[in-house]
Tab-separated table of C-alpha atoms and ligand atoms in Angstrom:
chain	number	residue	atom	x	y	z
A	1	MET	CA	-11.538	10.051	-16.594
A	2	SER	CA	-8.715	7.837	-17.689
A	3	THR	CA	-8.804	4.219	-16.602
A	4	THR	CA	-5.077	3.757	-16.206
A	5	VAL	CA	-2.272	5.577	-14.483
A	6	GLY	CA	0.343	4.180	-16.827
A	7	PRO	CA	2.829	7.019	-16.982
A	8	ASP	CA	3.032	8.844	-20.294
A	9	ALA	CA	6.226	10.546	-21.484
A	10	ASP	CA	5.500	13.803	-19.662
A	11	ARG	CA	4.730	12.037	-16.412
A	12	VAL	CA	7.837	9.873	-16.628
A	13	ALA	CA	9.945	12.949	-17.278
A	14	ALA	CA	8.349	14.788	-14.354
A	15	ARG	CA	8.773	11.865	-11.954
A	16	LEU	CA	12.378	11.303	-13.001
A	17	ASP	CA	13.111	15.002	-12.496
A	18	ARG	CA	11.560	14.917	-9.028
A	19	ALA	CA	13.526	11.770	-8.204
A	20	ARG	CA	16.730	13.472	-9.344
A	21	ASP	CA	15.969	16.535	-7.226
A	22	ALA	CA	15.209	14.409	-4.173
A	23	ALA	CA	18.389	12.369	-4.734
A	24	ALA	CA	20.473	15.524	-5.086
A	25	ALA	CA	18.958	16.957	-1.915
A	26	ALA	CA	19.940	13.768	-0.104
A	27	GLY	CA	23.495	13.933	-1.453
A	28	VAL	CA	23.010	10.804	-3.566
A	29	ASP	CA	24.749	10.647	-6.973
A	30	ALA	CA	22.600	8.031	-8.681
A	31	LEU	CA	19.539	5.834	-8.195
A	32	VAL	CA	19.436	2.227	-9.401
A	33	VAL	CA	15.883	0.900	-9.417
A	34	THR	CA	15.079	-2.743	-10.148
A	35	PRO	CA	11.524	-4.102	-10.720
A	36	GLY	CA	9.136	-3.391	-7.860
A	37	PRO	CA	6.765	-0.621	-6.820
A	38	ASP	CA	9.420	2.109	-7.108
A	39	LEU	CA	10.146	1.154	-10.730
A	40	GLN	CA	6.438	0.868	-11.458
A	41	TYR	CA	5.953	4.358	-10.060
A	42	LEU	CA	8.791	5.890	-12.063
A	43	THR	CA	8.352	4.089	-15.391
A	44	GLY	CA	5.270	1.843	-15.406
A	45	VAL	CA	7.518	-1.206	-15.848
A	46	VAL	CA	6.051	-4.014	-13.744
A	47	LYS	CA	7.428	-7.469	-14.415
A	48	HIS	CA	10.920	-8.587	-15.184
A	49	SER	CA	12.916	-11.621	-14.234
A	50	HIS	CA	14.571	-11.818	-10.882
A	51	GLU	CA	17.975	-13.262	-11.696
A	52	ARG	CA	18.686	-11.298	-14.868
A	53	LEU	CA	19.365	-7.627	-14.180
A	54	SER	CA	16.780	-5.105	-15.333
A	55	ALA	CA	17.268	-1.663	-13.820
A	56	LEU	CA	16.608	2.007	-14.282
A	57	LEU	CA	19.864	3.954	-13.944
A	58	LEU	CA	19.141	7.517	-12.898
A	59	PRO	CA	22.198	9.667	-12.277
A	60	VAL	CA	21.633	13.104	-10.759
A	61	GLU	CA	23.855	14.477	-13.543
A	62	GLY	CA	23.208	12.996	-16.967
A	63	ALA	CA	20.550	11.076	-18.829
A	64	ALA	CA	18.492	8.179	-17.497
A	65	SER	CA	18.951	4.779	-19.098
A	66	PHE	CA	17.499	1.316	-18.692
A	67	VAL	CA	19.438	-1.947	-18.517
A	68	VAL	CA	17.474	-4.979	-19.716
A	69	PRO	CA	18.153	-8.534	-20.909
A	70	ARG	CA	17.692	-8.534	-24.687
A	71	LEU	CA	15.059	-11.268	-24.480
A	72	GLU	CA	12.915	-9.020	-22.266
A	73	ARG	CA	13.391	-5.871	-24.303
A	74	PRO	CA	10.105	-6.331	-26.220
A	75	GLY	CA	8.301	-6.138	-22.856
A	76	LEU	CA	9.278	-2.485	-22.584
A	77	ALA	CA	6.960	-1.553	-25.458
A	78	GLY	CA	4.372	0.951	-24.297
A	79	THR	CA	5.946	1.485	-20.885
A	80	GLY	CA	7.278	4.782	-19.674
A	81	VAL	CA	10.794	3.619	-20.570
A	82	ASP	CA	9.718	3.210	-24.176
A	83	ARG	CA	7.588	6.341	-24.348
A	84	SER	CA	10.172	8.578	-22.736
A	85	GLY	CA	12.774	7.622	-25.311
A	86	MET	CA	15.463	6.960	-22.711
A	87	GLU	CA	18.437	4.921	-23.903
A	88	VAL	CA	18.020	1.152	-23.455
A	89	LEU	CA	21.169	-0.879	-22.783
A	90	ASP	CA	20.437	-4.509	-23.502
A	91	TRP	CA	22.615	-7.485	-22.776
A	92	VAL	CA	22.626	-11.229	-23.462
A	93	ASP	CA	23.310	-14.220	-21.239
A	94	GLY	CA	27.038	-14.566	-20.623
A	95	GLU	CA	27.629	-10.806	-20.534
A	96	ASP	CA	28.270	-9.033	-17.231
A	97	ALA	CA	25.154	-6.911	-16.691
A	98	HIS	CA	26.498	-5.458	-13.443
A	99	ALA	CA	29.615	-4.256	-15.208
A	100	LEU	CA	27.409	-2.759	-17.926
A	101	ALA	CA	25.426	-0.802	-15.323
A	102	ALA	CA	28.520	0.232	-13.387
A	103	GLY	CA	30.247	1.397	-16.561
A	104	ARG	CA	27.264	3.485	-17.504
A	105	LEU	CA	27.091	5.129	-14.073
A	106	GLY	CA	30.798	5.945	-14.152
A	107	ALA	CA	32.535	7.679	-11.262
A	108	VAL	CA	29.713	8.031	-8.735
A	109	ARG	CA	30.278	7.878	-4.994
A	110	ARG	CA	26.867	7.361	-3.410
A	111	VAL	CA	24.456	5.018	-5.153
A	112	ALA	CA	20.961	4.449	-3.755
A	113	VAL	CA	19.257	1.182	-4.689
A	114	ALA	CA	15.605	0.116	-4.514
A	115	ALA	CA	14.728	-1.577	-1.226
A	116	ASP	CA	13.553	-4.724	-2.984
A	117	MET	CA	16.608	-5.170	-5.210
A	118	PRO	CA	17.643	-8.835	-5.029
A	119	ALA	CA	20.849	-9.391	-3.056
A	120	LEU	CA	22.544	-10.936	-6.072
A	121	HIS	CA	22.266	-7.591	-7.861
A	122	VAL	CA	23.227	-5.519	-4.818
A	123	LEU	CA	26.366	-7.598	-4.367
A	124	GLY	CA	27.011	-7.728	-8.112
A	125	LEU	CA	26.911	-3.936	-8.354
A	126	ARG	CA	29.032	-3.535	-5.250
A	127	ASP	CA	31.727	-5.739	-6.754
A	128	ARG	CA	31.766	-3.688	-9.966
A	129	MET	CA	31.737	-0.321	-8.159
A	130	PRO	CA	34.370	-0.709	-5.444
A	131	ASP	CA	34.713	3.044	-4.936
A	132	ALA	CA	30.991	3.681	-4.458
A	133	THR	CA	28.881	3.157	-1.352
A	134	LEU	CA	25.449	1.578	-1.772
A	135	GLU	CA	22.497	2.704	0.325
A	136	LEU	CA	18.724	2.401	0.281
A	137	ALA	CA	16.740	4.599	-2.102
A	138	THR	CA	13.691	4.461	0.187
A	139	PRO	CA	14.318	7.799	1.946
A	140	VAL	CA	14.577	9.490	-1.468
A	141	LEU	CA	11.690	7.796	-3.273
A	142	ARG	CA	9.220	7.798	-0.407
A	143	GLU	CA	9.185	11.602	-0.672
A	144	LEU	CA	7.684	11.211	-4.122
A	145	ARG	CA	5.406	8.233	-3.665
A	146	MET	CA	3.914	9.521	-0.418
A	147	ARG	CA	2.372	12.525	-2.196
A	148	LYS	CA	-0.175	11.269	-4.698
A	149	ASP	CA	-0.993	13.291	-7.797
A	150	ALA	CA	-4.545	13.778	-9.102
A	151	ASP	CA	-4.486	10.653	-11.280
A	152	GLU	CA	-3.241	8.529	-8.410
A	153	VAL	CA	-5.977	9.886	-6.146
A	154	ASP	CA	-8.503	9.003	-8.854
A	155	ALA	CA	-7.107	5.478	-8.932
A	156	LEU	CA	-7.485	5.211	-5.154
A	157	ARG	CA	-11.091	6.431	-5.478
A	158	ARG	CA	-11.800	3.733	-8.057
A	159	ALA	CA	-10.210	1.143	-5.775
A	160	GLY	CA	-12.326	2.410	-2.876
A	161	ALA	CA	-15.536	2.192	-4.887
A	162	ALA	CA	-14.635	-1.317	-6.049
A	163	ILE	CA	-14.067	-2.682	-2.553
A	164	ASP	CA	-17.154	-0.834	-1.265
A	165	SER	CA	-19.184	-2.768	-3.837
A	166	VAL	CA	-17.858	-5.992	-2.333
A	167	HIS	CA	-18.639	-4.922	1.246
A	168	ALA	CA	-22.183	-4.150	0.075
A	169	GLN	CA	-22.610	-7.856	-0.678
A	170	VAL	CA	-20.996	-9.226	2.484
A	171	PRO	CA	-24.114	-9.243	4.726
A	172	GLY	CA	-25.761	-11.731	2.371
A	173	TRP	CA	-22.899	-14.187	2.846
A	174	LEU	CA	-22.595	-13.991	6.645
A	175	VAL	CA	-25.129	-16.659	7.517
A	176	ALA	CA	-25.043	-18.837	10.633
A	177	GLY	CA	-23.886	-22.337	9.703
A	178	ARG	CA	-21.434	-21.247	7.000
A	179	THR	CA	-17.680	-21.309	7.625
A	180	GLU	CA	-15.329	-18.348	7.433
A	181	ALA	CA	-13.624	-20.084	4.502
A	182	GLU	CA	-16.886	-20.370	2.579
A	183	VAL	CA	-17.607	-16.696	3.129
A	184	GLY	CA	-13.992	-15.915	2.163
A	185	ALA	CA	-14.400	-17.759	-1.152
A	186	ASP	CA	-17.471	-15.667	-1.998
A	187	ILE	CA	-15.585	-12.503	-1.110
A	188	THR	CA	-12.526	-13.520	-3.150
A	189	ALA	CA	-14.649	-14.042	-6.256
A	190	ALA	CA	-16.435	-10.733	-5.713
A	191	ILE	CA	-13.179	-8.815	-5.314
A	192	VAL	CA	-12.046	-10.042	-8.735
A	193	ALA	CA	-15.512	-9.477	-10.239
A	194	ALA	CA	-15.336	-5.874	-8.975
A	195	GLY	CA	-12.293	-5.253	-11.172
A	196	HIS	CA	-9.324	-6.121	-8.983
A	197	THR	CA	-6.623	-8.303	-10.530
A	198	GLU	CA	-6.633	-10.483	-7.408
A	199	ALA	CA	-7.891	-10.669	-3.849
A	200	ALA	CA	-4.625	-9.779	-2.140
A	201	PHE	CA	-6.027	-10.437	1.333
A	202	VAL	CA	-9.324	-11.677	2.731
A	203	ILE	CA	-9.809	-11.634	6.495
A	204	VAL	CA	-13.031	-13.082	7.895
A	205	GLY	CA	-12.503	-13.093	11.659
A	206	SER	CA	-15.596	-14.422	13.403
A	207	GLY	CA	-16.107	-14.578	17.151
A	208	PRO	CA	-12.797	-15.150	18.944
A	209	ASN	CA	-10.912	-15.079	15.617
A	210	GLY	CA	-11.827	-11.408	15.284
A	211	ALA	CA	-9.541	-10.683	18.235
A	212	SER	CA	-6.548	-11.642	16.051
A	213	PRO	CA	-6.048	-8.671	13.692
A	214	HIS	CA	-4.237	-10.643	10.971
A	215	HIS	CA	-6.364	-13.784	11.123
A	216	GLU	CA	-7.267	-14.855	7.566
A	217	VAL	CA	-10.037	-17.447	7.279
A	218	SER	CA	-10.631	-20.757	9.032
A	219	ASP	CA	-13.157	-23.576	9.112
A	220	ARG	CA	-14.893	-21.996	12.098
A	221	VAL	CA	-18.679	-22.110	11.627
A	222	LEU	CA	-20.523	-18.817	12.040
A	223	GLN	CA	-22.973	-18.734	14.944
A	224	GLY	CA	-25.836	-16.436	15.862
A	225	GLY	CA	-24.536	-13.441	17.808
A	226	ASP	CA	-21.027	-13.607	16.315
A	227	VAL	CA	-19.176	-10.390	15.649
A	228	VAL	CA	-17.252	-10.718	12.348
A	229	VAL	CA	-14.343	-8.563	11.188
A	230	VAL	CA	-14.079	-8.454	7.373
A	231	ASP	CA	-10.884	-6.783	6.073
A	232	ILE	CA	-10.416	-7.087	2.320
A	233	GLY	CA	-8.606	-5.584	-0.639
A	234	GLY	CA	-6.392	-5.953	-3.652
A	235	PRO	CA	-4.893	-4.107	-6.610
A	236	LEU	CA	-6.699	-2.666	-9.614
A	237	PRO	CA	-5.061	-3.302	-13.017
A	238	GLU	CA	-3.260	0.052	-12.836
A	239	GLY	CA	-1.586	-1.090	-9.640
A	240	TYR	CA	-3.311	0.976	-6.945
A	241	ASN	CA	-4.766	-0.956	-4.016
A	242	SER	CA	-7.978	-1.068	-2.052
A	243	ASP	CA	-8.140	-1.923	1.652
A	244	SER	CA	-11.278	-1.603	3.759
A	245	THR	CA	-12.614	-3.161	6.943
A	246	ARG	CA	-16.150	-3.338	8.224
A	247	THR	CA	-17.415	-5.240	11.249
A	248	TYR	CA	-20.637	-7.205	11.036
A	249	ALA	CA	-22.829	-9.142	13.467
A	250	VAL	CA	-24.637	-12.373	12.718
A	251	GLY	CA	-28.037	-11.598	14.228
A	252	ASP	CA	-28.080	-9.703	17.509
A	253	PRO	CA	-24.674	-9.326	19.209
A	254	GLY	CA	-26.144	-7.801	22.383
A	255	ASP	CA	-25.857	-4.434	24.097
A	256	ALA	CA	-22.398	-5.050	25.596
A	257	VAL	CA	-20.925	-5.443	22.114
A	258	ARG	CA	-22.782	-2.413	20.828
A	259	GLU	CA	-21.354	-0.263	23.639
A	260	VAL	CA	-17.761	-1.215	22.865
A	261	TYR	CA	-18.384	-0.822	19.153
A	262	ALA	CA	-19.696	2.700	19.709
A	263	VAL	CA	-16.344	3.596	21.301
A	264	LEU	CA	-14.525	2.246	18.259
A	265	GLN	CA	-16.747	4.151	15.876
A	266	ARG	CA	-16.088	7.404	17.731
A	267	ALA	CA	-12.351	6.663	17.655
A	268	GLN	CA	-12.358	6.098	13.902
A	269	GLU	CA	-14.319	9.307	13.355
A	270	ALA	CA	-11.848	11.205	15.550
A	271	GLY	CA	-8.953	9.859	13.496
A	272	VAL	CA	-10.614	10.996	10.279
A	273	ALA	CA	-11.355	14.418	11.774
A	274	ALA	CA	-7.703	14.800	12.784
A	275	ALA	CA	-6.342	14.006	9.308
A	276	ARG	CA	-5.622	17.379	7.710
A	277	PRO	CA	-2.667	19.380	6.421
A	278	GLY	CA	-0.391	20.502	9.205
A	279	ALA	CA	-1.327	17.719	11.607
A	280	THR	CA	1.252	14.998	12.094
A	281	ALA	CA	0.780	11.306	11.471
A	282	GLY	CA	1.189	10.898	15.223
A	283	ASP	CA	-1.667	13.359	15.860
A	284	VAL	CA	-4.039	11.169	13.842
A	285	ASP	CA	-2.972	8.096	15.785
A	286	GLU	CA	-3.411	9.883	19.085
A	287	ALA	CA	-6.847	11.269	18.172
A	288	ALA	CA	-8.186	7.768	17.617
A	289	ARG	CA	-6.215	6.137	20.405
A	290	ALA	CA	-7.218	8.654	23.092
A	291	ILE	CA	-10.887	7.791	22.732
A	292	ILE	CA	-10.237	4.075	23.048
A	293	ARG	CA	-7.862	4.617	25.970
A	294	ASP	CA	-10.267	6.936	27.791
A	295	ALA	CA	-12.987	4.306	27.501
A	296	GLY	CA	-10.700	1.786	29.173
A	297	TYR	CA	-9.703	-0.267	26.128
A	298	GLY	CA	-6.231	1.156	25.493
A	299	GLU	CA	-4.620	-2.253	26.056
A	300	ASN	CA	-6.976	-3.745	23.478
A	301	PHE	CA	-5.882	-1.505	20.584
A	302	ILE	CA	-2.712	-3.346	19.694
A	303	HIS	CA	-1.525	-1.828	16.412
A	304	ARG	CA	-0.806	1.525	14.804
A	305	THR	CA	-3.831	3.453	13.518
A	306	GLY	CA	-2.940	3.164	9.856
A	307	HIS	CA	-0.561	2.839	6.937
A	308	GLY	CA	0.018	4.599	3.652
A	309	ILE	CA	-1.378	2.940	0.540
A	310	GLY	CA	-0.834	3.229	-3.195
A	311	LEU	CA	1.106	0.835	-5.400
A	312	GLU	CA	1.737	-1.125	-2.194
A	313	VAL	CA	-0.909	-1.986	0.382
A	314	HIS	CA	1.475	-0.896	3.124
A	315	GLU	CA	3.791	2.021	2.390
A	316	GLU	CA	4.677	5.408	3.827
A	317	PRO	CA	3.314	7.266	5.694
A	318	TYR	CA	2.726	5.042	8.720
A	319	ILE	CA	0.144	6.483	11.109
A	320	GLY	CA	1.588	5.634	14.481
A	321	GLY	CA	2.468	7.224	17.779
A	322	GLY	CA	5.560	9.429	17.646
A	323	ASN	CA	5.587	9.832	13.865
A	324	ASP	CA	6.250	13.564	13.458
A	325	LEU	CA	5.715	13.534	9.699
A	326	VAL	CA	3.557	16.555	8.845
A	327	LEU	CA	0.611	15.612	6.638
A	328	GLU	CA	0.242	17.276	3.246
A	329	PRO	CA	-2.459	17.233	0.564
A	330	GLY	CA	-2.196	14.081	-1.548
A	331	MET	CA	-0.997	11.810	1.231
A	332	ALA	CA	-3.143	8.652	1.321
A	333	PHE	CA	-3.430	6.238	4.225
A	334	SER	CA	-5.762	4.043	6.219
A	335	ILE	CA	-7.451	5.001	9.467
A	336	GLU	CA	-8.232	1.658	11.068
A	337	PRO	CA	-8.459	1.542	14.844
A	338	GLY	CA	-9.519	-1.750	16.386
A	339	ILE	CA	-10.546	-3.130	19.746
A	340	TYR	CA	-9.619	-6.751	20.395
A	341	LEU	CA	-10.947	-8.754	23.356
A	342	PRO	CA	-8.858	-11.943	23.444
A	343	GLU	CA	-10.803	-15.195	23.116
A	344	ARG	CA	-14.063	-13.284	22.794
A	345	TRP	CA	-14.338	-11.013	19.753
A	346	GLY	CA	-12.792	-8.064	17.965
A	347	ALA	CA	-13.837	-5.115	15.838
A	348	ARG	CA	-12.104	-2.798	13.397
A	349	ILE	CA	-13.269	-0.014	11.081
A	350	GLU	CA	-10.986	0.931	8.207
A	351	ASP	CA	-11.254	3.627	5.580
A	352	ILE	CA	-8.631	4.902	3.180
A	353	VAL	CA	-8.389	8.686	3.290
A	354	VAL	CA	-6.588	11.208	1.113
A	355	VAL	CA	-5.487	14.475	2.688
A	356	THR	CA	-7.068	17.485	0.931
A	357	ALA	CA	-6.406	21.225	1.236
A	358	THR	CA	-8.645	21.477	4.288
A	359	GLY	CA	-9.075	17.993	5.746
A	360	CYS	CA	-9.365	14.586	4.175
A	361	GLU	CA	-11.529	12.655	1.752
A	362	GLN	CA	-12.656	9.134	2.629
A	363	VAL	CA	-12.548	6.957	-0.476
A	364	ASN	CA	-14.575	4.257	1.313
A	365	ARG	CA	-18.196	5.211	1.765
A	366	ARG	CA	-19.995	2.155	3.174
A	367	PRO	CA	-21.831	2.677	6.484
A	368	ARG	CA	-19.496	2.368	9.443
A	369	ASP	CA	-22.075	1.088	11.934
A	370	LEU	CA	-22.041	-2.430	13.267
A	371	ILE	CA	-24.076	-4.067	10.535
A	372	SER	CA	-26.389	-6.868	11.635
A	373	CYS	CA	-26.825	-9.583	9.021
B	401	ZN	ZN1	-7.241	-3.688	5.934
B	402	ZN	ZN1	-5.071	-1.557	6.186
């Protein structure tokens, strides 16, 4: 099994062809993709400066090319841009990089740009292409990135195993008398030790803080009986992210907590069971939500059931009510219902799943019970 998903020449060519087809189907004449997850997906290029224009130019008709400041050209070595042999158009300070890109694209009418393109480049291109309209490339590129290929699924499995290995250690750190921040520091170090490039987020929500889904860490001291939400993740070197939540109890949380938690666990299982080809994203949300609502906690489940994941922690498809997107094999997303009782406690269970031919695969395998520490 390879340890990177860095696109080789064949993969770059295949992804560029699919991007062209999707652009053509959308009536777009050219894509302009600056550094960010879309560029990483298409070419493996990750970092380039913000104020100097680097961009993939991908016309529907004609060859792809890459605009880059000459001083950053060496950084393309080994990337998909380099390996694919596409033409590189470099420029030096003082030259008009937007005019260079516009000249290369020629007489195009609809140009779709990456969602995270800095405004100075959007406006710069617009000024040099007065006859073209600029629009977001997101509707085109999400069609590609939403459907993971086998190597991407492998990367998500590795990310899942890495964060599972951190969750396995968490009970040892949740000790009465320690603060959330102290526990968070242990978790942060373990996330990196498990092979992530960074701990992108570490939520340790104890007691009442667990009722705030995006709480991070605080100086609150853990007490016996606390319920603690631990939601953690980050990127592996190849760029794919982990994201998993388990809920723990410091000592005995009592029967009332266990009863509510059992509802949540059934809801999460129902969401997983509903995730299969042909179901919609909204069906998965409703499967989980119905169980929580029927138990009387509908008002306490205050977010969508999940989000897509890949090169970004949050990307398409979003698993929320009313999303009619039909699930297909290769789509990867979280299933993370929660129940939040304000000023008391909260609980959430989160797995990343990948839709398979018949159902879905959970890449997170840690026990989903309320784990007493
Ligand atoms: Zn999470
Ligand atoms: Zn999540």
